[in-house]
Coordinates of C-alpha atoms in Angstrom, one line a residue:
X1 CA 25.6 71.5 -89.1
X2 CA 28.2 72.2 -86.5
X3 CA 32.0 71.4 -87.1
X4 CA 33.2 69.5 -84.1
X5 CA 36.4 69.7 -84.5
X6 CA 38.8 73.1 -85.4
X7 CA 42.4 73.4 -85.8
X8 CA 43.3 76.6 -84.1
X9 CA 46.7 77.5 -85.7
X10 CA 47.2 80.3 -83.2
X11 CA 46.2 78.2 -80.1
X12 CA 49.1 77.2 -78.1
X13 CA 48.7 73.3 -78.1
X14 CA 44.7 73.5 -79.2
X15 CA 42.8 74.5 -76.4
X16 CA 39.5 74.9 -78.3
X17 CA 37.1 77.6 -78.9
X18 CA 37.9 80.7 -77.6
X19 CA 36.9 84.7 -77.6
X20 CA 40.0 85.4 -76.5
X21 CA 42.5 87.8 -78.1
X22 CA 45.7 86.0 -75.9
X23 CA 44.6 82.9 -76.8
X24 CA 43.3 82.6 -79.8
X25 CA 46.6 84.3 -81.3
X26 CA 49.4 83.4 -79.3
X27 CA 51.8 81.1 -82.3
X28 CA 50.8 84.0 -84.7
X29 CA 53.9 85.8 -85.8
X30 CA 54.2 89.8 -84.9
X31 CA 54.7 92.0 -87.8
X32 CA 57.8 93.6 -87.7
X33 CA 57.0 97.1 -88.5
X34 CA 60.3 97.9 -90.3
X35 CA 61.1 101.0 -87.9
X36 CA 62.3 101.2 -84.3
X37 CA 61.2 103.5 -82.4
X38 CA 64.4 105.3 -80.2
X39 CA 64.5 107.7 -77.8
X40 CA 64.0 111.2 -79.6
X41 CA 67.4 113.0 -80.2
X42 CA 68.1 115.7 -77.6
X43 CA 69.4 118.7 -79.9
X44 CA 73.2 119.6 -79.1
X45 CA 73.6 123.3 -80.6
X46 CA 76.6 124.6 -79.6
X47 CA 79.0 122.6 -81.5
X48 CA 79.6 126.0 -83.8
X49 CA 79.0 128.5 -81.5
X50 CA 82.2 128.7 -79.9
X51 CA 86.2 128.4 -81.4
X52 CA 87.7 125.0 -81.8
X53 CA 91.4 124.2 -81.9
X54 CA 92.7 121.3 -82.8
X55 CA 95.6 119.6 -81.4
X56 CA 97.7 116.3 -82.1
X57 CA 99.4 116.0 -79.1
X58 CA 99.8 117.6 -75.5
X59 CA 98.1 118.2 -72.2
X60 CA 96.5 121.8 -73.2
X61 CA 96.6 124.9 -75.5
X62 CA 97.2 128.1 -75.1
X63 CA 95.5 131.3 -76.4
X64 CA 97.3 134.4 -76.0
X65 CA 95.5 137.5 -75.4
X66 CA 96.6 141.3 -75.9
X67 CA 95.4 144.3 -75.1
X68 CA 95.0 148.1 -76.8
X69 CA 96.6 151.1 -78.1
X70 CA 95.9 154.6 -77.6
X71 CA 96.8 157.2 -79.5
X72 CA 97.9 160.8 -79.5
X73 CA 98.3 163.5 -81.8
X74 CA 102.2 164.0 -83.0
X75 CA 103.9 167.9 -81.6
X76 CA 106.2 169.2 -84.1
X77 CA 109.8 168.6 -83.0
X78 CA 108.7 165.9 -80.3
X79 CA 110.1 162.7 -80.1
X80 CA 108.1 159.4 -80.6
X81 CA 110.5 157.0 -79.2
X82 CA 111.0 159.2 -75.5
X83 CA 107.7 160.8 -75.3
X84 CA 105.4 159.3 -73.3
X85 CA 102.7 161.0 -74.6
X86 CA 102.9 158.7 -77.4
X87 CA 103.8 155.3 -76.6
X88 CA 101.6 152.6 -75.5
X89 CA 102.5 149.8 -73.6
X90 CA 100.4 146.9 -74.7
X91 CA 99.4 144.5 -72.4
X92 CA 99.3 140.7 -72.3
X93 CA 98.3 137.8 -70.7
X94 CA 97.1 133.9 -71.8
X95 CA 94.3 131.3 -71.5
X96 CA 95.2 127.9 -71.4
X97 CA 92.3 125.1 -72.0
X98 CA 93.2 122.1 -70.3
X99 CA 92.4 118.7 -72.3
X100 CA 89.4 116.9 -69.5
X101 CA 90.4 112.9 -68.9
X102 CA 88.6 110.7 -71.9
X103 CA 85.0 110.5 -71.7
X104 CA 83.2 107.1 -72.6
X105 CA 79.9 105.8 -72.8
X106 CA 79.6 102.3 -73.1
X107 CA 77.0 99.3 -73.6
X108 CA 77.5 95.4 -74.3
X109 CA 75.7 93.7 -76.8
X110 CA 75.3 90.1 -75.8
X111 CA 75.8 87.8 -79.0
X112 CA 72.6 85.5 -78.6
X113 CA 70.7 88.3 -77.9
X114 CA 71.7 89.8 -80.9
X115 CA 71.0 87.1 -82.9
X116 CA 67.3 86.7 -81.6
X117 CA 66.8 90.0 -82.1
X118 CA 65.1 90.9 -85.8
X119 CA 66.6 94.1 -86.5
X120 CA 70.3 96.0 -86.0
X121 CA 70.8 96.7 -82.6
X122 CA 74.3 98.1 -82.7
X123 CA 73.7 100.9 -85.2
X124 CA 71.0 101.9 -82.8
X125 CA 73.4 101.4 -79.4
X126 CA 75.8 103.1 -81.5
X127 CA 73.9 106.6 -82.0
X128 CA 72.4 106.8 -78.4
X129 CA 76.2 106.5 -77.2
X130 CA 77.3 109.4 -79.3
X131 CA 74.4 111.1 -78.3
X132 CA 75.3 110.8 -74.6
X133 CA 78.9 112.5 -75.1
X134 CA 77.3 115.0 -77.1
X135 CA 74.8 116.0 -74.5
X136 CA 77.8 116.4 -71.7
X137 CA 79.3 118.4 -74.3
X138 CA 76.8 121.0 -74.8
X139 CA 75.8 120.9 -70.8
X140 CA 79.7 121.7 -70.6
X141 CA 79.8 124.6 -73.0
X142 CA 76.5 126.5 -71.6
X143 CA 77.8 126.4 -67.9
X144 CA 80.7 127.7 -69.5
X145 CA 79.6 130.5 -71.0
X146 CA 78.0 131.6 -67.8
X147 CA 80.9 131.6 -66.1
X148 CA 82.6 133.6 -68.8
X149 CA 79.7 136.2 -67.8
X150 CA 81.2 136.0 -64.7
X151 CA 84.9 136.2 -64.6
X152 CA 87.1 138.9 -64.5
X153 CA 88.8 140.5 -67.7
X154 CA 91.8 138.4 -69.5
X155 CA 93.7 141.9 -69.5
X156 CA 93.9 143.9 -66.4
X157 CA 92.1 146.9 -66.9
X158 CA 89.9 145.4 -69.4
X159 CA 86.2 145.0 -70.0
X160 CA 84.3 142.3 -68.3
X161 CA 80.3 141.5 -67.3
X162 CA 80.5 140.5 -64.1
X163 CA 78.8 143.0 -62.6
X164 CA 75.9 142.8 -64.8
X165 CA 72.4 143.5 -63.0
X166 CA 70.2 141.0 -62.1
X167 CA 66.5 141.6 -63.1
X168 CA 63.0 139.9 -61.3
X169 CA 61.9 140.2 -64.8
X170 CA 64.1 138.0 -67.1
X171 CA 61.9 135.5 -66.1
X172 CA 59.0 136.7 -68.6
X173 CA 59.3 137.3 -72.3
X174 CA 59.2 141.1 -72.0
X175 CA 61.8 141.2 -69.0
X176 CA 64.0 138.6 -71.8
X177 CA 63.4 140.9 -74.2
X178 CA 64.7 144.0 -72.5
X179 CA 67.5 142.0 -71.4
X180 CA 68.5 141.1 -74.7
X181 CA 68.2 144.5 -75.6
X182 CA 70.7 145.6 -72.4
X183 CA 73.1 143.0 -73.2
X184 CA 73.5 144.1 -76.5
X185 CA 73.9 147.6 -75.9
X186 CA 77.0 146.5 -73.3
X187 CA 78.7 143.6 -76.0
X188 CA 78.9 147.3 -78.1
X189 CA 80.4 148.9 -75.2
X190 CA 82.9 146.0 -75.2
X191 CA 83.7 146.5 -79.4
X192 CA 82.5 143.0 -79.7
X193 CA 81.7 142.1 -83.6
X194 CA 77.7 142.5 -83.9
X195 CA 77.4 139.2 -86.0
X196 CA 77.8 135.8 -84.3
X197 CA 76.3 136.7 -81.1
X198 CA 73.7 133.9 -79.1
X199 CA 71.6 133.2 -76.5
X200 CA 70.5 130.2 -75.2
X201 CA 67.2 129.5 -73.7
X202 CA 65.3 126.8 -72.4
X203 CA 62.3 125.5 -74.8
X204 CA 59.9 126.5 -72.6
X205 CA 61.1 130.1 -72.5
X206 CA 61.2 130.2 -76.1
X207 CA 57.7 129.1 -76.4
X208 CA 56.7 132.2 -74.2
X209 CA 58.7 134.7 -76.5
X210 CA 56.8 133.6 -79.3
X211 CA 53.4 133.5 -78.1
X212 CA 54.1 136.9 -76.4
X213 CA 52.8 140.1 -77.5
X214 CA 56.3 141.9 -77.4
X215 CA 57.4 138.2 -79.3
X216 CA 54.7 139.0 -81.8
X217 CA 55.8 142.0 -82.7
X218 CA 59.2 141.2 -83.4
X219 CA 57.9 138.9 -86.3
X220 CA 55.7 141.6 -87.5
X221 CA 57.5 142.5 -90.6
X222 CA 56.7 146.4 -89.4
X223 CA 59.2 145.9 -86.5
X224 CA 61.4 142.8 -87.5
X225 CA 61.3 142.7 -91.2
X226 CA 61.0 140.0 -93.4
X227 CA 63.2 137.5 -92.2
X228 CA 62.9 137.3 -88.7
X229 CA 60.5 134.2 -88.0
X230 CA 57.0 133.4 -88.6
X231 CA 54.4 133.4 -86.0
X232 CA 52.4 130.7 -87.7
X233 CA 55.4 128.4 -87.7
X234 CA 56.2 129.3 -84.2
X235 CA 59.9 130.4 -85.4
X236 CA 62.3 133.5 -83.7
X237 CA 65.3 134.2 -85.0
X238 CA 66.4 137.5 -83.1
X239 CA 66.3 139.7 -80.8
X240 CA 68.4 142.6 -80.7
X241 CA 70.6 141.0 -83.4
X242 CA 71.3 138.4 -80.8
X243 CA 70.4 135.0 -82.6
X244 CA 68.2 132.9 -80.0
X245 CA 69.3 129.1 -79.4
X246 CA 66.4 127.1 -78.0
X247 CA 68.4 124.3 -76.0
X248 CA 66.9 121.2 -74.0
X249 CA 70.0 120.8 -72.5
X250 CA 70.0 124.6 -71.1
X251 CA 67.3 123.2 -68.5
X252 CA 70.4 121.0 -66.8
X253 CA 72.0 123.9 -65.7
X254 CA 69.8 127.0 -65.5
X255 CA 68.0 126.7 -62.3
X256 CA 70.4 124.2 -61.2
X257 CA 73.6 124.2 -59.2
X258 CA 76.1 122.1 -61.4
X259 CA 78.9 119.9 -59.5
X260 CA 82.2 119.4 -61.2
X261 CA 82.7 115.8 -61.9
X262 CA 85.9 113.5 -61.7
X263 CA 88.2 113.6 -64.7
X264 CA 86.9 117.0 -65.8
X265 CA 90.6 119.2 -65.9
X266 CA 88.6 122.7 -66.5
X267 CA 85.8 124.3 -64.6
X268 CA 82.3 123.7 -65.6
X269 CA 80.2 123.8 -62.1
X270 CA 78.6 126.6 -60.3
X271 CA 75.4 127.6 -59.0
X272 CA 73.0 128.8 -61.7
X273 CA 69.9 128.4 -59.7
X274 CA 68.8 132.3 -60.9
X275 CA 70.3 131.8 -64.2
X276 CA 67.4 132.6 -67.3
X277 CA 69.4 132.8 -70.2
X278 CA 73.1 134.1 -71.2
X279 CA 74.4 135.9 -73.9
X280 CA 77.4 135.0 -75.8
X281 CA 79.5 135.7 -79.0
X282 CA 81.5 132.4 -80.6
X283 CA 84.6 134.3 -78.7
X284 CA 84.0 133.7 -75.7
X285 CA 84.4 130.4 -75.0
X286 CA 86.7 127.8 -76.8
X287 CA 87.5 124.1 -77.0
X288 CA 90.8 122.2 -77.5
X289 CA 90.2 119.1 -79.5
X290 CA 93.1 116.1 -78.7
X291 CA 90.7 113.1 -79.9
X292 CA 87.4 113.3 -81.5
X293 CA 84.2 111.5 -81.5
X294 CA 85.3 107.8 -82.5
X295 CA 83.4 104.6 -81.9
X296 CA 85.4 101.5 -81.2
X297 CA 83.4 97.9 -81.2
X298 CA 85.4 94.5 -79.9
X299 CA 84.1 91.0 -79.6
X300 CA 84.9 89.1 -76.8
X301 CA 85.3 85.1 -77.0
X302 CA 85.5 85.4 -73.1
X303 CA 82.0 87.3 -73.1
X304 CA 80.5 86.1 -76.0
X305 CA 79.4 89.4 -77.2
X306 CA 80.3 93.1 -78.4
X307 CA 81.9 95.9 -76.2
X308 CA 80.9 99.0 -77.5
X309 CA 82.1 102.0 -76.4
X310 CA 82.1 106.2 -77.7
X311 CA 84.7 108.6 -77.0
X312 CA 86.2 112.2 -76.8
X313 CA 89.2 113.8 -75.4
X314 CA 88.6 117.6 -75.5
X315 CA 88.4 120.3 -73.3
X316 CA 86.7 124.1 -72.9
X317 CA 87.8 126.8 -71.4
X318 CA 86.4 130.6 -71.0
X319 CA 88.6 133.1 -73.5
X320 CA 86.9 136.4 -73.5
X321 CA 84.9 137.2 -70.0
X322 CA 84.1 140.2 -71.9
X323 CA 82.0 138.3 -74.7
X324 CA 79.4 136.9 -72.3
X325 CA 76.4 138.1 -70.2
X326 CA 74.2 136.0 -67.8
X327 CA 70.4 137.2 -67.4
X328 CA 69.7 136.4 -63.9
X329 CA 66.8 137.0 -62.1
X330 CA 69.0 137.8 -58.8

């Protein structure tokens, strides 16, 4: 015996028998999966990579630089004082790192909405803000360090890479790999410290290093000892003692020609349109710190919601032109 008559608890005001999915299910209640699933985190890595001062108040910093001493062996009977044979004038000069105009990033959180909603919005708002500042930050700092590759010596006389060949080659994982091994050969030439030295690449030229047969080899605990990656986890640490820093955000500025941007008090921009990788140690470039990362949230009656807003005042600035090396392919 049929049943004539079915209460469909799912049907939107009982519209009968159905196959379909739409229909047949539209009053029943979504499970809320307990998770919320946010844009994946862009990875900001040079945070540590570079010197940091902190100040409490004022426009900029300064960072005074000085230059060398010779020396001589001493004559008998010769006077150290009026001999010039002996005396060195050491130079100086000065960096100054300006402090860019406060950068925000901001969102408003309607109240009602918020309400509705079945999980915390803000927390999640709150993360993807920071995570915008932080992404100008790093995009700041690797255009930086190119132009540090490129600038002329802090002390007149001094070392500097901006004459640095371009290769065709950088462009592959065995033209990288030489390159690395040039730049480090010319950081010695400069007496720069052999630990804390980087180079950033893009993901995608990372990927080819690894699954490279020069990239192989340098895992290969003949060649690159025990500690230097694992081919199976797809994980690089070094080449040439150079640590390698696989950056997302690197692919915003190499190949690309970088405009400077209203509010920003240093230089960031330049043409990097040939630019594969760049070589730096954590001297090279710095950052002056007047306000950090904060998150400020208001409520307004006038709005009826949240203001939420993240901000920074800092600013970077090249130090030591002679710390840095661009790999460019012309």
């Amino acid at each position: 015996m049929a049943v004539t008559k079915i209460s469909f608890g799912g049907q939107s005001n009982g519209s009968g028998a159905s196959v379909n999915f739409a229909t047949d299910n539209a009053l029943f209640l979504k499970v809320f999966a307990g998770e919320v699933l946010q844009t994946f985190e862009t990875a900001t890595v040079m945070k540590d990579k570079h010197m940091v001062r902190t100040i409490t108040s004022g426009k900029s910093a300064q960072f005074p630089v000085t230059g060398t001493a010779s020396a001589a062996y001493h004559v008998p009977g010769n006077d150290l004082a009026t001999d010039g044979t002996y005396l060195s004038a050491i130079k100086s000069a000065e960096r100054v790192i300006n402090v860019d105009s406060l950068l925000t990033a901001s969102t408003f959180v309607d109240r009602l909405d918020e309400m509705k909603n079945h999980y915390d919005v803000r927390s999640i708002y709150a993360q993807e803000l920071g995570r915008a500042l932080a992404k100008q930050f790093d995009k700041n700092l690797i255009g930086l360090a190119i132009l540090a590759g490129r600038d002329s010596a802090s002390i007149t006389g001094g070392p500097s890479n901006s004459t640095f060949a371009a290769d065709a080659t950088y462009n592959t994982a065995a033209g990288l790999i030489n390159g690395l091994h040039l730049a480090a050969a010319k950081l010695d030439q400069n007496d720069v410290p052999s630990e804390d030295r980087y180079c950033v690449i893009t993901p995608s030229m990372y990927w080819s290093l690894v699954n490279s047969t020069a990239g192989l080899a340098l895992v290969d605990r003949d060649f690159g000892g025990d500690s230097n990656g694992v081919y199976s986890d797809g994980t690089l640490l070094k080449v040439a003692g150079i640590a390698l820093v696989k950056s997302n955000i690197a692919a915003s500025v190499f190949g690309q020609t970088v405009s400077s941007v209203t509010g920003q008090n240093n230089t960031y921009s330049g043409t990097f349109t040939n630019t594969q990788a760049v070589v730096f140690h954590k001297n090279a470039i710095g950052t002056v710190k007047l306000m950090d990362l904060a998150m400020e949230t208001d409520y307004d009656i006038r709005l009826q919601g949240n203001l939420m807003v993240a901000k920074y005042a800092m600013g970077s600035g090249i130090l030591r032109p002679e710390c840095a090396i661009e790999l460019k392919t012309a």
